[in-house]
Coordinates of C-alpha atoms in Angstrom, one line a residue:
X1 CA 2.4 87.0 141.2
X2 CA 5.6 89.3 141.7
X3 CA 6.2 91.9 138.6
X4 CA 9.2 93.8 138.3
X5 CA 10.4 96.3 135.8
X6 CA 14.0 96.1 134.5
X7 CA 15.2 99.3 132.6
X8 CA 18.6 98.8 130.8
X9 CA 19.4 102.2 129.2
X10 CA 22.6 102.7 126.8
X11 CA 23.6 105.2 124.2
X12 CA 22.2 103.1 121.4
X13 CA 19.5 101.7 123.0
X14 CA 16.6 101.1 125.9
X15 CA 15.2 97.8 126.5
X16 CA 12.3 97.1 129.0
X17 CA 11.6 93.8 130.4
X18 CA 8.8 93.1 132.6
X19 CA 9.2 90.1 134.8
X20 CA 6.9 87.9 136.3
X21 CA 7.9 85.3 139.1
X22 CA 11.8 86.0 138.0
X23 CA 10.9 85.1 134.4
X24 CA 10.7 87.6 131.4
X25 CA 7.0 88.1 130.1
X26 CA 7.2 91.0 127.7
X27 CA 10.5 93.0 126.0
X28 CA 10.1 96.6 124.5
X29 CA 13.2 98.0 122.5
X30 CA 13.7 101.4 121.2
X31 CA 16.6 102.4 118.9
X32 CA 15.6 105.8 118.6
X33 CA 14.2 105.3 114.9
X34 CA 11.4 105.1 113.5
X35 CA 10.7 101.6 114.6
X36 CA 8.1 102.6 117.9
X37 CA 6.0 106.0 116.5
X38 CA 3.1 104.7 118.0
X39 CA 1.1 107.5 119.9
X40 CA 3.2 110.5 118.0
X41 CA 1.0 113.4 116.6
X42 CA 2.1 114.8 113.1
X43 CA 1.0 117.5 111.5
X44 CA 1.0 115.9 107.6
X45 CA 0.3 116.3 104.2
X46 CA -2.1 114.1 101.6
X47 CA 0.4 112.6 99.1
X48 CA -2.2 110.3 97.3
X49 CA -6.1 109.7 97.5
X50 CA -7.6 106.3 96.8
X51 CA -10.8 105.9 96.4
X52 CA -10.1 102.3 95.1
X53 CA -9.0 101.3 98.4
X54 CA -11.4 104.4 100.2
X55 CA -7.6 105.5 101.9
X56 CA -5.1 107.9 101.5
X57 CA -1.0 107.9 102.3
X58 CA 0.0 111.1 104.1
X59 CA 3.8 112.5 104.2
X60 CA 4.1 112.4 108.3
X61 CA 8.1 113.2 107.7
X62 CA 9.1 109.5 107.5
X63 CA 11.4 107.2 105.0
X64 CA 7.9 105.5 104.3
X65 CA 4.5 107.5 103.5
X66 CA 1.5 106.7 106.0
X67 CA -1.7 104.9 105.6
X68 CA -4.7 106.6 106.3
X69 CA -8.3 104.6 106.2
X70 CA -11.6 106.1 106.0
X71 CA -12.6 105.1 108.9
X72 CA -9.8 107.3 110.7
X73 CA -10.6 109.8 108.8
X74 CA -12.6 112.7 111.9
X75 CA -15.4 114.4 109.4
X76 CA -16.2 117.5 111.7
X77 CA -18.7 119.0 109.8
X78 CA -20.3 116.4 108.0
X79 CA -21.1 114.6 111.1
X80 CA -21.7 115.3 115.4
X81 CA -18.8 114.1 117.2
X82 CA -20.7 111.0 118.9
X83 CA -21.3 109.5 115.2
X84 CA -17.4 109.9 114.5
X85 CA -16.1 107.8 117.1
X86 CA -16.4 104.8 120.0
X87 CA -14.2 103.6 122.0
X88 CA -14.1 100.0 120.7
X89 CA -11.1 98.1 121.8
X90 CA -10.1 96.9 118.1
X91 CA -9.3 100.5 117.8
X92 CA -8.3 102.6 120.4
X93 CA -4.7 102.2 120.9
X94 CA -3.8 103.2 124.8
X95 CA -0.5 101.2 125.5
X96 CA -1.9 98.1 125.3
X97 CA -4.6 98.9 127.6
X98 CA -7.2 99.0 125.1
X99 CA -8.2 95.3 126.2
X100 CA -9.5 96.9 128.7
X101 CA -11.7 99.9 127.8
X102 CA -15.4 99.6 128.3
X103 CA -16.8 98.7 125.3
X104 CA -20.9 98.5 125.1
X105 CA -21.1 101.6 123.4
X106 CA -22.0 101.3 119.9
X107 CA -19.7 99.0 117.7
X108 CA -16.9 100.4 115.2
X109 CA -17.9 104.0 113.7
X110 CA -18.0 103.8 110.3
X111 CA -17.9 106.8 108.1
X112 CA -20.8 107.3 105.8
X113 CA -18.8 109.2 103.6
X114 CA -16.3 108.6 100.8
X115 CA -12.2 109.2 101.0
X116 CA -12.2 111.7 98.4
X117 CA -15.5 113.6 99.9
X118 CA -13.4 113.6 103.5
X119 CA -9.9 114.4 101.9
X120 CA -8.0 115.8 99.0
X121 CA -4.4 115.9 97.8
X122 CA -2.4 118.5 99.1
X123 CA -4.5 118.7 102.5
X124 CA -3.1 119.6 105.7
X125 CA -3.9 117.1 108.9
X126 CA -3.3 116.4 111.9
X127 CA -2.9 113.2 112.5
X128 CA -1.8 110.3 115.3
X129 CA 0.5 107.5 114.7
X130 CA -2.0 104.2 115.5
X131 CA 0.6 101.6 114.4
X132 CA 4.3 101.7 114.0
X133 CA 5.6 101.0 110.3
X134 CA 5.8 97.3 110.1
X135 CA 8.6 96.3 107.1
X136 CA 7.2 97.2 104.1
X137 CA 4.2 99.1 105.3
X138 CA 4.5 102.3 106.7
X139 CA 2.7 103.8 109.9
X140 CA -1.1 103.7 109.9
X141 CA -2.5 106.5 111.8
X142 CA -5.8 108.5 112.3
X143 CA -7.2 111.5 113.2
X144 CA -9.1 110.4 116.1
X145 CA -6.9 112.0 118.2
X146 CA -5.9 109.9 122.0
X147 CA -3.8 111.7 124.6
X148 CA -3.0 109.2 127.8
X149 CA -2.0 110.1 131.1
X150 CA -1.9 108.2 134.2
X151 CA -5.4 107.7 135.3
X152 CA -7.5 109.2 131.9
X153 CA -7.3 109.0 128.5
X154 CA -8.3 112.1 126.8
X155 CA -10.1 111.8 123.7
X156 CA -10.9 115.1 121.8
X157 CA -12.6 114.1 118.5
X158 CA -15.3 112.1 120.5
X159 CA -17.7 113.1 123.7
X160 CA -18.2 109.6 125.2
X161 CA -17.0 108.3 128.8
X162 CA -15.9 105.4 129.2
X163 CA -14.3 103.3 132.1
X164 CA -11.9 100.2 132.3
X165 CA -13.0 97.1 132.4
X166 CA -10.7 96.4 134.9
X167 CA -12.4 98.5 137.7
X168 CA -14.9 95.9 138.6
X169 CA -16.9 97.4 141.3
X170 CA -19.8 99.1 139.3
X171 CA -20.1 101.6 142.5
X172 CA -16.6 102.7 141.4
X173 CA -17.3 102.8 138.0
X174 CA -20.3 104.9 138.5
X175 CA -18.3 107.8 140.9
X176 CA -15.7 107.8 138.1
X177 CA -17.3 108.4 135.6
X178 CA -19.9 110.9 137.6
X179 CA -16.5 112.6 138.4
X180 CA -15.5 113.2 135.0
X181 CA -18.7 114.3 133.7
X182 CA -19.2 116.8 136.3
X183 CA -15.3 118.1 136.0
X184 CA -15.6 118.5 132.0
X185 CA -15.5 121.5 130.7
X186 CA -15.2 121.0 126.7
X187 CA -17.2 118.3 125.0
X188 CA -14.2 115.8 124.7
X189 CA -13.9 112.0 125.2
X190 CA -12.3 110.2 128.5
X191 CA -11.7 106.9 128.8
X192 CA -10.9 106.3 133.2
X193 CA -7.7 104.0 132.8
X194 CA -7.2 101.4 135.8
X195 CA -5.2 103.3 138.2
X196 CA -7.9 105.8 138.6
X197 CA -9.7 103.3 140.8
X198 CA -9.7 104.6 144.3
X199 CA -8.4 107.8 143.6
X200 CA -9.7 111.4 144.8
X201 CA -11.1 114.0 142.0
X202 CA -8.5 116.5 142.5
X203 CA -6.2 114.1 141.1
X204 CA -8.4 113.3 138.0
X205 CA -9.1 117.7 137.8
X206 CA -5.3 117.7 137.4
X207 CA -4.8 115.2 135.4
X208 CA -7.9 116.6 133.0
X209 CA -6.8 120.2 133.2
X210 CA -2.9 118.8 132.0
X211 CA -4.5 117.3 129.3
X212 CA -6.9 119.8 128.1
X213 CA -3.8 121.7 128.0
X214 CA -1.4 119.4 126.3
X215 CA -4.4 119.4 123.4
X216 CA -4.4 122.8 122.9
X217 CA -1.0 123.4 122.6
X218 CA -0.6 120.3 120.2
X219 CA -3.5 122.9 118.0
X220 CA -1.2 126.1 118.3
X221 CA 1.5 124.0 117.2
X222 CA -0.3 122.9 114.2
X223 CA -1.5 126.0 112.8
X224 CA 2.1 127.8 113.0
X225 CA 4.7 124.4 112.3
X226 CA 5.8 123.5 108.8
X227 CA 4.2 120.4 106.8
X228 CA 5.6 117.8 107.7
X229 CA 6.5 117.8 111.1
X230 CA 6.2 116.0 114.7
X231 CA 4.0 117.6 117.1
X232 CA 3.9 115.4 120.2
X233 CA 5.8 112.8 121.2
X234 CA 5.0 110.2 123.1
X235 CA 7.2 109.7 126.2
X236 CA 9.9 107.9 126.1
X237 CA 9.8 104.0 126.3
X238 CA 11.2 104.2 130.5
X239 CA 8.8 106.5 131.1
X240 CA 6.0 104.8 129.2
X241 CA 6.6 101.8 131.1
X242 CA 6.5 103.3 134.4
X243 CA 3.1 105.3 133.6
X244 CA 1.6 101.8 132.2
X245 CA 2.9 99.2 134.2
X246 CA 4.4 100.7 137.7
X247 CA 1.1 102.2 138.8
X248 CA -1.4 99.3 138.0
X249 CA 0.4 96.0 139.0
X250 CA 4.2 95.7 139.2
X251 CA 6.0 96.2 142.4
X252 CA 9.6 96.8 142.3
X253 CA 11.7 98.6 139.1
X254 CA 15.3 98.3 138.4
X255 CA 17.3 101.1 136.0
X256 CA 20.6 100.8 135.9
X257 CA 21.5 104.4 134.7
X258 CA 21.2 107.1 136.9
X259 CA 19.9 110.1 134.3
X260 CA 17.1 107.3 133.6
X261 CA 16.6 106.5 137.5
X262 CA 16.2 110.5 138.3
X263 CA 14.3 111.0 135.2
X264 CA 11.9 108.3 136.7
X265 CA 11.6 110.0 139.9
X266 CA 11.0 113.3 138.5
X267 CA 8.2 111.5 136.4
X268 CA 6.5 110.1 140.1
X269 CA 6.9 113.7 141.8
X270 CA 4.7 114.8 139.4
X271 CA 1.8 111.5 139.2
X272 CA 2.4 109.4 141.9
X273 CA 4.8 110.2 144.6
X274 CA 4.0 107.3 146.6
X275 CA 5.4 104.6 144.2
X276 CA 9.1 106.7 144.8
X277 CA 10.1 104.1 146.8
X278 CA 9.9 101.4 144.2
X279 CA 12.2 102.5 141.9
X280 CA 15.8 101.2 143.2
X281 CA 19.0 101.9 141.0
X282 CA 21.2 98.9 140.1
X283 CA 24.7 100.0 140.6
X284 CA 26.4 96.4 140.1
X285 CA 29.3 95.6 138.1
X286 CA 27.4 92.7 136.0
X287 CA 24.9 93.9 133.2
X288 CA 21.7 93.9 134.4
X289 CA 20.1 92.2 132.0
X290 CA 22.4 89.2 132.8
X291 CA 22.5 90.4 136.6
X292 CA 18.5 88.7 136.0
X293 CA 19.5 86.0 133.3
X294 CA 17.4 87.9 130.9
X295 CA 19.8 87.0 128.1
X296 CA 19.2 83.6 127.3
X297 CA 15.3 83.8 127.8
X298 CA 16.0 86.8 124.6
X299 CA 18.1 84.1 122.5
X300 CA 15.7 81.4 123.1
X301 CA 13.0 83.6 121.7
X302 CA 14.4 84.0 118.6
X303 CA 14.7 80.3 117.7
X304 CA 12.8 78.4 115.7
X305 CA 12.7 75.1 117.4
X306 CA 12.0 75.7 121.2
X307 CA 12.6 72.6 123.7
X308 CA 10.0 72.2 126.4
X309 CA 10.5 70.6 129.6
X310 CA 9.3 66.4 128.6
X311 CA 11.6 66.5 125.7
X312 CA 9.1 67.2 123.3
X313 CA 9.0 70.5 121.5
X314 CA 7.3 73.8 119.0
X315 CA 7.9 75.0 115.8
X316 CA 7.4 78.6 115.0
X317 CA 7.2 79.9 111.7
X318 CA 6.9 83.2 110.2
X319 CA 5.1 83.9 106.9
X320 CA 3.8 87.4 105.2
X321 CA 0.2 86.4 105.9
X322 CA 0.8 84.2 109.2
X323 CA 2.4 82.6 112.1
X324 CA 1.8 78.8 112.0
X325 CA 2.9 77.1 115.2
X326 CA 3.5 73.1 115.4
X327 CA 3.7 71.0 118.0
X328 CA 5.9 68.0 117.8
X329 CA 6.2 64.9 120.6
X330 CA 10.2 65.1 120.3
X331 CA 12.0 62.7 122.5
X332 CA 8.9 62.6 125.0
X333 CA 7.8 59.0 125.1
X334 CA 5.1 58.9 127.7
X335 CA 4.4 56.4 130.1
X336 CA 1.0 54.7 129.9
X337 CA -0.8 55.2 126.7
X338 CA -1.0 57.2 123.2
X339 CA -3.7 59.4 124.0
X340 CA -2.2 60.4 127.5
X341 CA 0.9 60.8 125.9
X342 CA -0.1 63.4 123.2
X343 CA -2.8 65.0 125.6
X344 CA 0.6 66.1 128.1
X345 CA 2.3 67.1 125.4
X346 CA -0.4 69.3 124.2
X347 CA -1.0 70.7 127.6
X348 CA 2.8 71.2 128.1
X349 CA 2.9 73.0 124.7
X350 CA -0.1 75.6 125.4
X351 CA 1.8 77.0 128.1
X352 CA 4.9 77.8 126.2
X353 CA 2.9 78.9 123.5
X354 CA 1.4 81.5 125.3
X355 CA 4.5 82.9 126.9
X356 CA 5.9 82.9 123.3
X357 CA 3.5 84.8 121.9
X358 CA 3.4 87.1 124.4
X359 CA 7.3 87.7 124.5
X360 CA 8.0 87.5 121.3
X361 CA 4.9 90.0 120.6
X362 CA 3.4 87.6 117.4
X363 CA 0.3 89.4 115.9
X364 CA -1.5 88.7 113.1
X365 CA -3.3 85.8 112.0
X366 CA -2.0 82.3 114.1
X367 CA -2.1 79.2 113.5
X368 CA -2.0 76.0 115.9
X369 CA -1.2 73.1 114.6
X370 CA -1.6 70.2 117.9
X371 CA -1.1 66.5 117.5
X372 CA -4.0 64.8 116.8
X373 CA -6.5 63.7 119.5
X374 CA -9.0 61.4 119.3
X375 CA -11.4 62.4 122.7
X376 CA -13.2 65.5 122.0
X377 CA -13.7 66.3 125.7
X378 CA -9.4 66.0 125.4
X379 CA -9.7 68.9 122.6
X380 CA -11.9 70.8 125.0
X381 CA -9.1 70.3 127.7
X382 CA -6.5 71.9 125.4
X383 CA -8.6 74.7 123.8
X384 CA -9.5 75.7 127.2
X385 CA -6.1 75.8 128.7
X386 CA -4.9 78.2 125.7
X387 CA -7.5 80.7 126.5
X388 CA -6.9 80.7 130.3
X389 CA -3.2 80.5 129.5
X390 CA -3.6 83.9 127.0
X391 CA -5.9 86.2 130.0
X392 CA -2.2 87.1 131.0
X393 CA -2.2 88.8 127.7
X394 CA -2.8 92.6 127.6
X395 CA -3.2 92.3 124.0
X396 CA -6.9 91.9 122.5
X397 CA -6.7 87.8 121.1
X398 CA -9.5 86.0 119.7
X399 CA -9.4 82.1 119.7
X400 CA -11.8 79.6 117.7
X401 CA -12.6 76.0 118.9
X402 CA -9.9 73.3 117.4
X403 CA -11.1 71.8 114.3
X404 CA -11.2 68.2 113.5
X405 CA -7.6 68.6 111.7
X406 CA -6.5 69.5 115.3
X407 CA -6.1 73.3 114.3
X408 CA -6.3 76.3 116.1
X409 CA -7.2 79.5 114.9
X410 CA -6.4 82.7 116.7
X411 CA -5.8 86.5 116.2
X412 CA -4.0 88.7 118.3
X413 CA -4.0 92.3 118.0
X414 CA -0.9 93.7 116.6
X415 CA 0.7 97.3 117.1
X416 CA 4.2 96.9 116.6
X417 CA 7.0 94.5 115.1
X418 CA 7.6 91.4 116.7
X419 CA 10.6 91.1 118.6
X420 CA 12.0 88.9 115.2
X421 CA 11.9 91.2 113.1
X422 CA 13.6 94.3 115.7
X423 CA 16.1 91.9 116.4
X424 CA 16.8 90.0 113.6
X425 CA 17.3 90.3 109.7
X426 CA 16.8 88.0 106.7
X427 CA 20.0 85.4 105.9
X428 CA 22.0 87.5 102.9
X429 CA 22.4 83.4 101.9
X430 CA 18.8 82.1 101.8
X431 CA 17.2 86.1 101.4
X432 CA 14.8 85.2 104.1
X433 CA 13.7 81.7 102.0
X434 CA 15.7 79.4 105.3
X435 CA 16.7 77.1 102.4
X436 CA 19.8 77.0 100.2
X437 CA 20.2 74.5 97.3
X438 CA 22.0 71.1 98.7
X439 CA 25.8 71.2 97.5
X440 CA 24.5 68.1 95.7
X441 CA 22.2 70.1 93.5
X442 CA 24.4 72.8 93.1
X443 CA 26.9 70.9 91.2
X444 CA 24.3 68.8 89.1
X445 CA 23.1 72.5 88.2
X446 CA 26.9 73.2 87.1
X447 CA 26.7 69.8 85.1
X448 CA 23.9 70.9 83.4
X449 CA 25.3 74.7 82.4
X450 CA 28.4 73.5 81.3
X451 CA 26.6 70.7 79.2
X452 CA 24.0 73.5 78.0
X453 CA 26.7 76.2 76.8
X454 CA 30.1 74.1 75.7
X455 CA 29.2 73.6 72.5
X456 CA 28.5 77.2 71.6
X457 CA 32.0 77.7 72.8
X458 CA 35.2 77.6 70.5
X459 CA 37.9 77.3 73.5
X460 CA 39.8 73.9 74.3
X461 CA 39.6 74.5 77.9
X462 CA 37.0 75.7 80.7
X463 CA 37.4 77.2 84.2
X464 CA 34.8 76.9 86.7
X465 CA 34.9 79.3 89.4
X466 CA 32.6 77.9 92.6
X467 CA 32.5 78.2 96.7
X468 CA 35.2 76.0 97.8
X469 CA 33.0 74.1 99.2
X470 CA 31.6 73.1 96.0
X471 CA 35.0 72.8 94.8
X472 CA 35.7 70.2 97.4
X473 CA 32.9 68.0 96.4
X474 CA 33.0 68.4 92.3
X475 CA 37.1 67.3 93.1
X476 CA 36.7 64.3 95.4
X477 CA 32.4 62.4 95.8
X478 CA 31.1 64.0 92.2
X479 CA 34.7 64.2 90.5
X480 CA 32.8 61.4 87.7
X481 CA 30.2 64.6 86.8
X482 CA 33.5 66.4 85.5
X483 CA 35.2 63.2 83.8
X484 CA 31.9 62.8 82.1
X485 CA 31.8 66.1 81.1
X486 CA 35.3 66.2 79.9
X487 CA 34.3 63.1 78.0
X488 CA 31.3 64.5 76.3
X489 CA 32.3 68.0 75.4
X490 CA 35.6 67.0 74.7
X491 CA 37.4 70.3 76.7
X492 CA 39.4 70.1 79.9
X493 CA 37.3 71.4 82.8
X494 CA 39.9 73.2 85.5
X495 CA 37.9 74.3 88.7
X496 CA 38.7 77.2 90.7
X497 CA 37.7 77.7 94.5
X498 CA 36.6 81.5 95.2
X499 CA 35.9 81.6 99.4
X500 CA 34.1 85.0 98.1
X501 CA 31.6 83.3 96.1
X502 CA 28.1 82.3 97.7
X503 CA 27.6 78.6 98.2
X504 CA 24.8 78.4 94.6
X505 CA 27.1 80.8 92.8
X506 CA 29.5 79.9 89.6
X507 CA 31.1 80.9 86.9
X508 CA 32.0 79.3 83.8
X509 CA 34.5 81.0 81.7
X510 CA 36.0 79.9 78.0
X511 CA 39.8 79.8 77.6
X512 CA 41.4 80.1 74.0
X513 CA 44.2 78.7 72.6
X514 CA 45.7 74.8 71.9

């Protein structure tokens, strides 16, 4: 499979696009707010502590407080540093990477202690941004403390050594990680990322001594900076992308500014001078993004309704507690029989699926909902093309078998808002519903008002104010709901189109005299 990485950098914004075959697979966006904080460190203060919910919210700096757990909590001194921390891949958060961390150490650490015997208001921390606020909910973050860099992840607050998953040869796995035990020098944690296989141990010294360093300045920094304030930041999202996704698998990226492009380089001299040579600047006259009809892929991925190929089509839907996805036959007809008919479509839809998940970074609780099959071993065929169709996926999912409603219930792991809600904002009409009262309704509502407060009023006459939309259909089909009116009530009804008025808003207003 060919990967490449296009960069398109403006003043406003940076959006990375990593492309597989020619089509898009995964968009990143940052708008220089608060929207990507994942990986910052902060030094913070404790705002609240709840031992109701054993967490605390910290003031990090932000619009939004952050969300502390427990469990994120590092207890040096109540505990040694093995008990406070794993590297489980439902929590470390290394760039998406974390599928891939070596996981048979001990499950999740759990702290044997309470919130309020590990904290108090007023308290001072240092603390890493895990997750990005999400709408409502600000950042979550944790004092287990990760720095990445190009081939290890350093991991201060614990002592274990662990290797990617990735690196299958267990002869490799064993040199790395006899490298980095013999090389350490403080009784941290390191995790061997990917593109460590294969390489030499002065390059992992280097990379260890950078950052052993990078740590201890992050300390100095926190016993002299005001409370609150940023510490580290993570790098920026180009450069993010090239230490993530240049090194281990893609071969070719694009930037189409030229600060970016020699920012880039720069980055390379310094990790991986070899890969110089794949970074080409795009100096044509077309957007880039269009350049590699990027644009319409983005569009489609914010629709509801998405077409596939037979005719036939999905629904996505966004909820506060879920995604539910349906799966609908459309205008695809088949050819032979029922069964074969809904089993293609199926089949058809897991793909798409897949890629929309993926590119539209959905996380969270999801919901499948596949037409109906009768043939279990046709159930089987489905469930296992959606796992084989989600191992593309960097990010940690978890699928259960399809129940006999046809359903089919999967988590993914989610870090960051999905490209929906970067990109897009709730209708000012519906306020997010995706309904609005039917014009009919609207003006069986006015019928009703009118018929509720007219005789409380002492005027011979009553304007109506409404969307002139409304007015058009109260004037010409439902003009008999306002000669009844007039008939009841016994007051002339004179109706007023306001273009600034929302389609369910109107006024009713009582005019004196003969």
């Amino acid at each position: 499979m060919y990967k490449q990485l296009i960069i398109n950098v403006c003043d406003h914004e940076t959006r990375v696009a990593l492309l597989e075959d020619g089509n898009i697979a995964e968009l990143y966006i940052d708008r220089g707010d608060d929207s990507d904080i994942a990986g910052n460190i902060y030094k913070g203060r404790v705002l609240r502590v709840l031992p109701g919910m054993q967490a605390a919210f910290v003031n990090i700096g932000l619009n939004q407080a952050a969300f502390l757990y427990v469990d994120d909590v590092y207890s040096n001194g109540f505990k040694e540093y093995e008990q406070l921390f794993d590297v489980a891949a439902e929590e470390l958060e290394v760039d998406d990477e974390s599928a891939d961390i070596d996981d048979s150490q001990p499950s999740l650490h759990k702290n044997d202690y309470t919130i309020d015997e590990l904290i108090t208001e007023g308290q001072e921390l240092l603390v890493q941004a895990v997750k990005s606020p999400m709408g409502t909910k600000g950042a979550r973050i944790s004092s287990h403390i990760s720095l990445p860099g190009r081939f290890l992840v350093l991991m201060p607050t614990s002592d274990h050594i662990g290797v990617s998953r990735r690196i299958e040869d267990e002869t490799e796995r064993e040199r790395l990680k006899g490298i980095v035990q013999q090389l350490r020098n403080e009784n941290y944690g390191y995790i061997v990322r990917t593109a460590a296989e294969g390489e030499k141990e002065e390059k992992l010294a280097y990379e260890m001594g950078f950052l052993n360093n990078l740590w201890q300045n992050i300390q100095r920094k926190f016993e002299n900076a005001a409370t609150p304030s940023l510490l580290h930041q993570e790098l920026s999202i180009s450069l993010r992308a090239v230490r993530d996704l240049l090194i281990q698998e893609v071969e070719k990226l694009v930037v189409d500014t030229r600060p970016t492009y020699e920012s880039v380089l720069s980055f390379l001299d310094t990790y991986m001078p070899s890969l110089k040579d794949h970074v080409v600047l795009y100096e044509g006259h077309e957007p880039v993004f269009d350049a590699y009809n990027l644009e319409g892929d983005i569009s489609r991925a914010l629709r509801r309704k998405v077409w596939l190929k037979s005719g036939s089509y999905i629904l996505i839907e966004h909820t506060e507690a879920l995604t539910a996805i349906d799966v609908n036959t459309g205008r695809y007809v088949g050819k032979h029989n029922l069964e074969e008919t809904i089993l293609k479509t199926n089949l058809e839809a897991v793909k798409e699926i897949a890629y929309q998940i993926r590119l539209r970074d959905i996380g969270g609780i999801i919901i499948i909902d596949f037409i109906d099959m009768e043939k279990k071993s046709n159930q089987e065929k489905v469930f296992n093309a959606l796992k084989e169709a989600l191992k593309k996926d960097k990010s940690k999912t978890h699928v259960l078998p399809m129940s006999e409603m046809g359903l089919i219930q999967m988590t993914r792991k989610r870090t960051r808002e999905p490209l929906t809600r970067i990109l897009c904002e709730p209708c000012f009409y519906c306020e997010g519903e995706g309904y609005l009262i039917s014009r009919q309704s609207i003006c069986y509502n006015i019928y009703r008002e009118i018929q509720r407060d007219a005789y409380d009023t002492s005027g011979t006459r009553l304007t109506l104010r409404v969307n002139p939309e409304i007015a058009e259909l109260l004037l010409g089909v439902e003009n008999k709901l306002i000669a009844e009116l007039e008939r009841s009530i016994g007051k002339q009804i004179v109706i007023y189109p306001n273009p600034k008025f929302h389609m369910e808003q109107f006024d009713i207003l009582e005019v004196l005299g003969h």
